[in-house]
Short mmCIF file of C-alpha atoms and ligand atoms in Angstrom, two decimals:
data_model
loop_
_atom_site.label_atom_id
_atom_site.label_comp_id
_atom_site.label_asym_id
_atom_site.label_seq_id
_atom_site.Cartn_x
_atom_site.Cartn_y
_atom_site.Cartn_z
CA UNK D 1060 103.35 36.25 21.15
CA UNK D 1061 100.31 35.00 22.73
CA UNK D 1062 102.42 32.54 24.42
CA UNK D 1063 104.10 34.92 27.00
CA UNK D 1064 101.51 37.05 28.52
CA UNK D 1065 99.59 33.93 29.44
CA UNK D 1066 102.40 31.42 30.12
CA UNK D 1067 102.22 32.05 34.09
CA UNK D 1068 98.71 31.85 34.27
CA UNK D 1069 98.46 28.63 32.20
CA UNK D 1070 101.51 26.99 34.54
CA UNK D 1071 99.19 27.88 37.45
CA UNK D 1072 96.33 26.29 35.76
CA UNK D 1073 98.29 23.32 35.26
CA UNK D 1074 99.36 22.95 38.56
CA UNK D 1075 95.92 23.24 39.93
CA UNK D 1076 96.47 26.90 41.30
CA UNK D 1077 93.49 28.93 41.18
CA UNK D 1078 93.30 31.95 38.50
CA UNK D 1079 90.89 34.85 38.78
CA UNK D 1080 89.85 35.71 35.07
CA UNK D 1081 88.40 39.07 33.86
CA UNK D 1082 85.10 38.98 32.12
CA UNK D 1083 82.43 41.53 30.74
CA UNK D 1084 80.20 40.75 33.67
CA UNK D 1085 82.16 39.92 37.04
CA UNK D 1086 85.66 38.48 37.81
CA UNK D 1087 85.76 34.58 38.01
CA UNK D 1088 87.54 32.14 40.05
CA UNK D 1089 88.64 29.54 37.61
CA UNK D 1090 90.29 26.13 37.59
CA UNK D 1091 90.34 23.55 34.69
CA UNK D 1092 87.19 21.13 34.49
CA UNK D 1093 89.44 18.28 34.38
CA UNK D 1094 91.21 18.87 37.89
CA UNK D 1095 89.45 17.54 40.88
CA UNK D 1096 91.43 18.89 43.48
CA UNK D 1097 91.36 22.55 41.88
CA UNK D 1098 87.63 22.18 41.72
CA UNK D 1099 87.33 21.42 45.28
CA UNK D 1100 89.77 24.13 46.12
CA UNK D 1101 87.34 26.50 44.44
CA UNK D 1102 84.57 25.51 46.89
CA UNK D 1103 86.87 25.46 49.63
CA UNK D 1104 88.50 29.19 49.10
CA UNK D 1105 84.96 30.67 48.31
CA UNK D 1106 83.58 28.83 51.41
CA UNK D 1107 81.02 27.70 48.96
CA UNK D 1108 78.53 25.15 49.94
CA UNK D 1109 79.01 22.06 47.36
CA UNK D 1110 75.26 22.34 46.60
CA UNK D 1111 75.84 25.34 44.19
CA UNK D 1112 77.20 24.49 40.87
CA UNK D 1113 79.67 26.11 38.90
CA UNK D 1114 79.47 27.79 35.20
CA UNK D 1115 81.87 26.55 32.41
CA UNK D 1116 83.71 28.96 30.37
CA UNK D 1117 84.40 28.16 26.93
CA UNK D 1118 86.18 30.06 24.05
CA UNK D 1119 84.24 28.26 21.17
CA UNK D 1120 81.20 26.86 20.62
CA UNK D 1121 82.78 23.39 19.62
CA UNK D 1122 84.06 23.23 23.37
CA UNK D 1123 80.43 24.18 24.41
CA UNK D 1124 79.12 21.35 22.25
CA UNK D 1125 81.65 18.71 23.75
CA UNK D 1126 80.15 19.33 27.55
CA UNK D 1127 76.43 18.39 26.52
CA UNK D 1128 74.48 15.15 25.59
CA UNK D 1129 72.50 17.45 22.95
CA UNK D 1130 73.29 20.66 21.42
CA UNK D 1131 69.73 21.77 20.02
CA UNK D 1132 69.51 24.24 16.91
CA UNK D 1133 68.10 26.63 19.37
CA UNK D 1134 71.14 26.48 21.59
CA UNK D 1135 73.42 26.90 18.62
CA UNK D 1136 71.18 30.16 17.36
CA UNK D 1137 71.24 31.66 20.88
CA UNK D 1138 75.21 31.21 21.13
CA UNK D 1139 75.61 32.87 17.80
CA UNK D 1140 73.19 35.38 18.86
CA UNK D 1141 74.79 36.28 22.10
CA UNK D 1142 78.19 34.55 22.62
CA UNK D 1143 80.72 35.83 23.58
CA UNK D 1144 78.37 37.54 25.93
CA UNK D 1145 76.51 37.47 29.50
CA UNK D 1146 74.24 34.61 28.57
CA UNK D 1147 74.74 31.24 30.54
CA UNK D 1148 72.78 28.06 28.78
CA UNK D 1149 71.83 25.32 31.11
CA UNK D 1150 71.86 21.94 28.93
CA UNK D 1151 72.01 18.47 29.75
CA UNK D 1152 75.37 17.79 30.64
CA UNK D 1153 77.93 14.85 28.98
CA UNK D 1154 80.21 12.76 30.70
CA UNK D 1155 83.07 15.04 30.46
CA UNK D 1156 81.38 17.26 33.21
CA UNK D 1157 81.98 15.94 36.73
CA UNK D 1158 79.36 16.16 39.60
CA UNK D 1159 81.67 18.38 41.28
CA UNK D 1160 80.96 20.99 38.77
CA UNK D 1161 77.05 20.34 38.51
CA UNK D 1162 76.43 19.51 42.35
CA UNK D 1163 75.13 16.46 41.35
CA UNK D 1164 72.67 17.83 38.68
CA UNK D 1165 72.24 16.25 35.28
CA UNK D 1166 72.76 19.73 33.60
CA UNK D 1167 75.76 21.92 33.15
CA UNK D 1168 75.73 25.93 32.68
CA UNK D 1169 78.06 26.94 30.02
CA UNK D 1170 78.87 30.53 28.54
CA UNK D 1171 81.65 32.18 26.52
CA UNK D 1172 82.54 35.12 28.23
CA UNK D 1173 83.24 38.54 26.16
CA UNK D 1174 86.73 39.33 27.24
CA UNK D 1175 89.64 39.01 25.09
CA UNK D 1176 92.26 38.16 27.69
CA UNK D 1177 90.06 35.43 28.96
CA UNK D 1178 88.95 34.06 25.64
CA UNK D 1179 92.70 33.59 24.60
CA UNK D 1180 93.58 32.08 28.12
CA UNK D 1181 90.99 29.68 27.61
CA UNK D 1182 92.15 29.04 23.98
CA UNK D 1183 95.67 28.68 24.79
CA UNK D 1184 95.18 26.51 27.99
CA UNK D 1185 93.04 24.35 25.49
CA UNK D 1186 90.45 23.25 28.12
CA UNK D 1187 87.44 24.98 29.53
CA UNK D 1188 87.39 26.58 32.88
CA UNK D 1189 84.87 26.14 35.63
CA UNK D 1190 84.52 29.44 37.32
CA UNK D 1191 82.11 30.91 39.95
CA UNK D 1192 82.38 34.82 40.67
CA UNK D 1193 85.55 35.50 42.70
CA UNK D 1194 83.80 36.39 46.03
CA UNK D 1195 83.40 34.69 49.16
CA UNK D 1196 80.03 32.68 49.29
CA UNK D 1197 77.16 35.41 49.71
CA UNK D 1198 78.95 38.58 49.28
CA UNK D 1199 79.33 41.03 46.73
CA UNK D 1200 80.80 40.29 43.36
CA UNK D 1201 84.09 41.51 42.06
CA UNK D 1202 84.20 43.98 39.21
CA UNK D 1203 87.95 45.08 39.38
CA UNK D 1204 90.98 43.02 39.73
CA UNK D 1205 91.73 44.61 43.22
CA UNK D 1206 88.36 43.42 44.52
CA UNK D 1207 89.76 39.87 44.20
CA UNK D 1208 93.02 40.67 45.48
CA UNK D 1209 91.28 42.31 48.67
CA UNK D 1210 89.36 39.00 49.51
CA UNK D 1211 92.07 36.43 48.40
CA UNK D 1212 95.81 35.82 49.09
CA UNK D 1213 98.05 35.85 46.09
CA UNK D 1214 99.31 32.38 47.28
CA UNK D 1215 95.99 30.84 46.75
CA UNK D 1216 94.69 32.90 43.79
CA UNK D 1217 96.65 34.46 40.68
CA UNK D 1218 94.74 37.47 39.34
CA UNK D 1219 94.74 37.90 35.56
CA UNK D 1220 94.14 41.84 35.26
CA UNK D 1221 91.62 42.76 32.64
CA UNK D 1222 90.43 46.24 34.06
CA UNK D 1223 87.19 46.87 34.90
CA UNK D 1224 84.10 44.66 34.23
CA UNK D 1225 82.19 46.20 31.24
CA UNK D 1226 78.51 44.76 32.32
CA UNK D 1227 78.91 44.46 36.06
CA UNK D 1228 76.37 42.01 36.94
CA UNK D 1229 76.36 38.17 36.44
CA UNK D 1230 75.12 36.72 33.25
CA UNK D 1231 71.59 35.82 32.62
CA UNK D 1232 71.16 31.97 33.14
CA UNK D 1233 68.92 30.51 30.82
CA UNK D 1234 67.62 26.60 31.44
CA UNK D 1235 66.81 24.90 28.12
CA UNK D 1236 64.97 21.76 28.02
CA UNK D 1237 64.10 19.79 25.11
CA UNK D 1238 61.07 17.71 25.47
CA UNK D 1239 59.38 15.09 23.74
CA UNK D 1240 58.20 17.05 20.66
CA UNK D 1241 59.54 19.90 19.14
CA UNK D 1242 58.78 22.39 21.63
CA UNK D 1243 61.70 23.37 23.57
CA UNK D 1244 60.97 24.66 27.21
CA UNK D 1245 62.95 28.00 28.36
CA UNK D 1246 63.32 29.12 31.71
CA UNK D 1247 65.15 32.24 33.04
CA UNK D 1248 66.98 30.95 36.32
CA UNK D 1249 68.84 34.04 37.00
CA UNK D 1250 68.17 37.52 35.68
CA UNK D 1251 70.68 39.39 33.85
CA UNK D 1252 71.18 42.24 31.46
CA UNK D 1253 69.81 39.85 28.51
CA UNK D 1254 66.13 39.38 29.17
CA UNK D 1255 63.43 37.39 27.85
CA UNK D 1256 62.58 40.06 25.12
CA UNK D 1257 65.82 39.77 23.71
CA UNK D 1258 66.00 36.08 23.85
CA UNK D 1259 62.75 35.88 22.13
CA UNK D 1260 63.67 38.25 19.35
CA UNK D 1261 66.98 36.83 18.73
CA UNK D 1262 65.30 33.28 17.95
CA UNK D 1263 62.23 34.71 15.92
CA UNK D 1264 64.82 36.81 14.10
CA UNK D 1265 66.51 33.40 13.45
CA UNK D 1266 63.26 31.52 12.13
CA UNK D 1267 62.13 29.68 15.61
CA UNK D 1268 58.86 30.65 16.39
CA UNK D 1269 57.46 31.44 19.70
CA UNK D 1270 54.71 28.39 21.16
CA UNK D 1271 55.61 26.08 18.11
CA UNK D 1272 59.53 26.00 18.61
CA UNK D 1273 60.07 27.36 22.01
CA UNK D 1274 57.93 28.51 25.08
CA UNK D 1275 59.06 30.48 28.21
CA UNK D 1276 58.01 28.98 31.71
CA UNK D 1277 57.95 31.34 34.50
CA UNK D 1278 60.69 31.66 36.79
CA UNK D 1279 60.52 28.74 39.54
CA UNK D 1280 59.84 29.27 42.95
CA UNK D 1281 62.03 26.01 43.66
CA UNK D 1282 65.49 26.49 44.08
CA UNK D 1283 67.30 25.70 40.81
CA UNK D 1284 69.98 28.04 40.82
CA UNK D 1285 71.48 29.62 43.90
CA UNK D 1286 71.40 32.99 42.39
CA UNK D 1287 67.94 32.59 43.72
CA UNK D 1288 69.01 32.41 47.08
CA UNK D 1289 67.24 34.78 49.31
CA UNK D 1290 70.46 36.36 50.40
CA UNK D 1291 73.44 36.77 47.94
CA UNK D 1292 75.71 39.69 47.16
CA UNK D 1293 75.90 41.28 50.54
CA UNK D 1294 78.17 43.69 51.40
CA UNK D 1295 80.48 43.56 54.66
CA UNK D 1296 77.94 45.94 56.09
CA UNK D 1297 74.14 45.77 56.28
CA UNK D 1298 72.67 47.33 53.16
CA UNK D 1299 68.67 48.52 54.10
CA UNK D 1300 66.49 49.23 50.90
CA UNK D 1301 64.27 52.08 51.85
CA UNK D 1302 61.03 52.58 49.58
CA UNK D 1303 60.34 56.21 49.34
CA UNK D 1304 61.25 59.60 51.43
CA UNK D 1305 62.22 58.55 54.90
CA UNK D 1306 64.63 60.66 57.08
CA UNK D 1307 67.90 59.20 58.03
CA UNK D 1308 66.59 59.51 61.60
CA UNK D 1309 63.41 57.29 60.84
CA UNK D 1310 65.69 54.75 59.08
CA UNK D 1311 68.28 54.39 61.81
CA UNK D 1312 65.00 54.05 64.32
CA UNK D 1313 63.39 51.66 62.27
CA UNK D 1314 66.18 49.33 61.70
CA UNK D 1315 67.13 49.44 65.55
CA UNK D 1316 63.77 48.15 66.11
CA UNK D 1317 64.05 45.25 63.72
CA UNK D 1318 67.66 44.29 62.88
CA UNK D 1319 68.45 42.43 65.84
CA UNK D 1320 65.42 40.15 65.48
CA UNK D 1321 66.88 39.05 62.27
CA UNK D 1322 68.47 35.41 62.12
CA UNK D 1323 72.07 35.32 62.28
CA UNK D 1324 72.46 33.10 59.20
CA UNK D 1325 69.98 32.77 56.21
CA UNK D 1326 71.02 29.91 53.63
CA UNK D 1327 74.49 29.70 54.78
CA UNK D 1328 75.44 33.31 54.58
CA UNK D 1329 75.83 35.27 57.85
CA UNK D 1330 73.95 38.37 58.17
CA UNK D 1331 76.33 41.13 59.37
CA UNK D 1332 74.72 43.03 62.26
CA UNK D 1333 76.22 46.53 63.58
CA UNK D 1334 76.73 46.97 67.17
CA UNK D 1335 75.39 50.46 67.02
CA UNK D 1336 73.49 52.33 64.41
CA UNK D 1337 74.72 55.84 64.46
CA UNK D 1338 76.29 56.74 60.86
CA UNK D 1339 74.54 56.17 57.31
CA UNK D 1340 76.60 55.84 54.36
CA UNK D 1341 74.28 56.24 51.12
CA UNK D 1342 74.61 54.11 48.04
CA UNK D 1343 74.05 55.80 44.96
CA UNK D 1344 73.96 54.49 41.22
CA UNK D 1345 72.91 56.01 38.20
CA UNK D 1346 69.54 56.07 37.03
CA UNK D 1347 70.67 54.51 33.60
CA UNK D 1348 70.49 50.86 34.29
CA UNK D 1349 73.43 49.74 32.17
CA UNK D 1350 75.46 52.16 33.91
CA UNK D 1351 74.13 51.26 37.13
CA UNK D 1352 74.92 47.71 36.68
CA UNK D 1353 78.61 48.72 35.96
CA UNK D 1354 78.83 50.45 39.31
CA UNK D 1355 76.75 48.56 41.65
CA UNK D 1356 79.21 46.20 43.34
CA UNK D 1357 81.90 48.66 43.24
CA UNK D 1358 79.49 51.12 44.85
CA UNK D 1359 78.49 48.64 47.64
CA UNK D 1360 82.21 47.86 48.18
CA UNK D 1361 83.13 51.43 48.43
CA UNK D 1362 80.38 52.43 50.77
CA UNK D 1363 80.98 49.54 52.92
CA UNK D 1364 84.54 50.70 53.48
CA UNK D 1365 83.77 54.32 54.67
CA UNK D 1366 83.42 54.51 58.61
CA UNK D 1367 79.54 53.72 58.93
CA UNK D 1368 77.36 51.48 60.42
CA UNK D 1369 74.74 50.56 57.86
CA UNK D 1370 74.49 51.43 53.83
CA UNK D 1371 71.08 53.00 52.58
CA UNK D 1372 69.51 52.67 48.98
CA UNK D 1373 66.57 54.61 48.44
CA UNK D 1374 64.22 52.97 45.95
CA UNK D 1375 62.00 55.04 43.50
CA UNK D 1376 59.48 55.12 41.03
CA UNK D 1377 62.20 55.66 38.57
CA UNK D 1378 63.66 52.00 39.11
CA UNK D 1379 60.12 50.55 38.63
CA UNK D 1380 61.11 49.69 34.65
CA UNK D 1381 62.04 46.55 32.92
CA UNK D 1382 65.72 47.17 32.62
CA UNK D 1383 66.19 47.82 36.34
CA UNK D 1384 64.80 44.30 36.81
CA UNK D 1385 67.97 42.32 37.25
CA UNK D 1386 69.44 45.21 39.32
CA UNK D 1387 66.55 45.10 41.83
CA UNK D 1388 67.08 41.56 41.87
CA UNK D 1389 70.50 42.26 42.99
CA UNK D 1390 69.77 44.83 45.41
CA UNK D 1391 66.97 42.74 47.15
CA UNK D 1392 69.12 39.99 47.86
CA UNK D 1393 72.15 42.05 49.16
CA UNK D 1394 69.99 43.80 51.47
CA UNK D 1395 69.51 42.77 55.23
CA UNK D 1396 66.24 44.72 55.65
CA UNK D 1397 63.59 46.39 53.20
CA UNK D 1398 61.84 49.57 55.08
CA UNK D 1399 58.63 51.12 53.53
CA UNK D 1400 56.02 53.23 54.86
O1 TXA H 1883 78.38 36.03 34.75
C1 TXA H 1883 78.62 34.93 35.55
O2 TXA H 1883 77.79 34.43 35.39
C2 TXA H 1883 79.88 35.07 36.37
C3 TXA H 1883 81.02 35.03 35.59
C4 TXA H 1883 82.34 34.67 36.39
O3 TXA H 1883 81.00 34.16 34.58
N1 TXA H 1883 79.64 33.76 37.15
C5 TXA H 1883 78.90 33.32 38.06
O4 TXA H 1883 79.06 32.64 38.70
O5 TXA H 1883 77.84 34.36 38.61
P1 TXA H 1883 78.26 32.12 40.24
O6 TXA H 1883 79.01 30.59 40.65
O7 TXA H 1883 78.78 33.06 41.09
O8 TXA H 1883 76.94 31.95 39.78
C6 TXA H 1883 76.41 30.78 38.97
C7 TXA H 1883 75.31 30.55 39.25
C8 TXA H 1883 75.12 29.72 40.35
O9 TXA H 1883 73.86 30.17 41.04
C9 TXA H 1883 74.74 28.49 39.99
O10 TXA H 1883 73.78 27.70 40.86
C10 TXA H 1883 74.01 28.38 38.72
O11 TXA H 1883 74.81 29.65 38.24
N2 TXA H 1883 74.29 27.30 37.76
C11 TXA H 1883 75.39 26.87 37.50
N3 TXA H 1883 75.13 25.34 36.95
C12 TXA H 1883 73.70 25.24 36.92
C13 TXA H 1883 72.82 24.30 36.68
N4 TXA H 1883 73.18 23.03 36.10
N5 TXA H 1883 71.61 24.31 36.62
C14 TXA H 1883 71.06 25.70 37.25
N6 TXA H 1883 72.11 26.55 37.94
C15 TXA H 1883 73.28 26.48 37.60
MG1 MG H 1884 78.23 34.39 42.35
#
């Protein structure tokens, strides 16, 4: 029975056509890791620069092991604790993984997505799938099949509709480097709903000791993951973050003063600048970080579709809590401007 629902998508993947896959985080734009042309087509279709590596999606730990040089016990523990789920592990790659996937890096990012349809698709296809988020480079990630359909034509991308994404923001990316001794260095390269505390706890629960077996390095300033680019996730109209109380009138005045002074392009992402600044649409998110993550990208898309010139999100003290950190990361990168008194 499992053959029929996936057959058209498997044929597409075999032919080298891109398939949008549902995951618990955001929809991915997938191709076989062994098809060079299809991989190149991912970059072309997304208008993504080749310096931005792709994440490989697997349906089993065995598949993941074949993609890396060394699969340390700590990676096994993390995979058992969090997979399928929103954690990408970055490890030294094996020969199987092409430079096109890793942008020439010696490491590869791997995760097992928590979505039945996609796990079954990968299993039936029999090969891991490379997939970035299914949006144009630098723009808002898709959390519904319709978001993907709005951005790409059906001739170029087939969409496997798996409903709304349950988490809503991209996976946590964890760099794992095995040094000379027993100590494994860990580094969060992109924040997500799984934080350092949870990772530490999962490891200590499984007998690994902090400082003896693993140690967290602070997030690097140097660009190792384009999730760390200054601008990313940007909606089609400028998003303005406002700290504290500020009337719409003041916001408009301040934006007018500043937005035209900004560059047109930042890190290969073009800033959208409105011709006039009259109508504001307010972006609203639930105070609960888990719910807000699920709403975030759809809400940014909704607001940008309303006839308006700019989007505004008000930052308050209620957002200054650890659970909101990955959301604030996305909001700051999606924003064209931040205003405060
Ligand atoms: O939740 C997710 O991770 C989603 C779903 C589709 O799985 N994927 C996703 O892919 O967000 P993308 O391409 O939009 O972001 C992947 C990030 C990029 O910023 C990329 O640079 C980083 O992962 N990445 C991939 N391989 C890496 C590596 N070897 N070293 C450092 N960063 C890496
Ligand atoms: Mg992305």
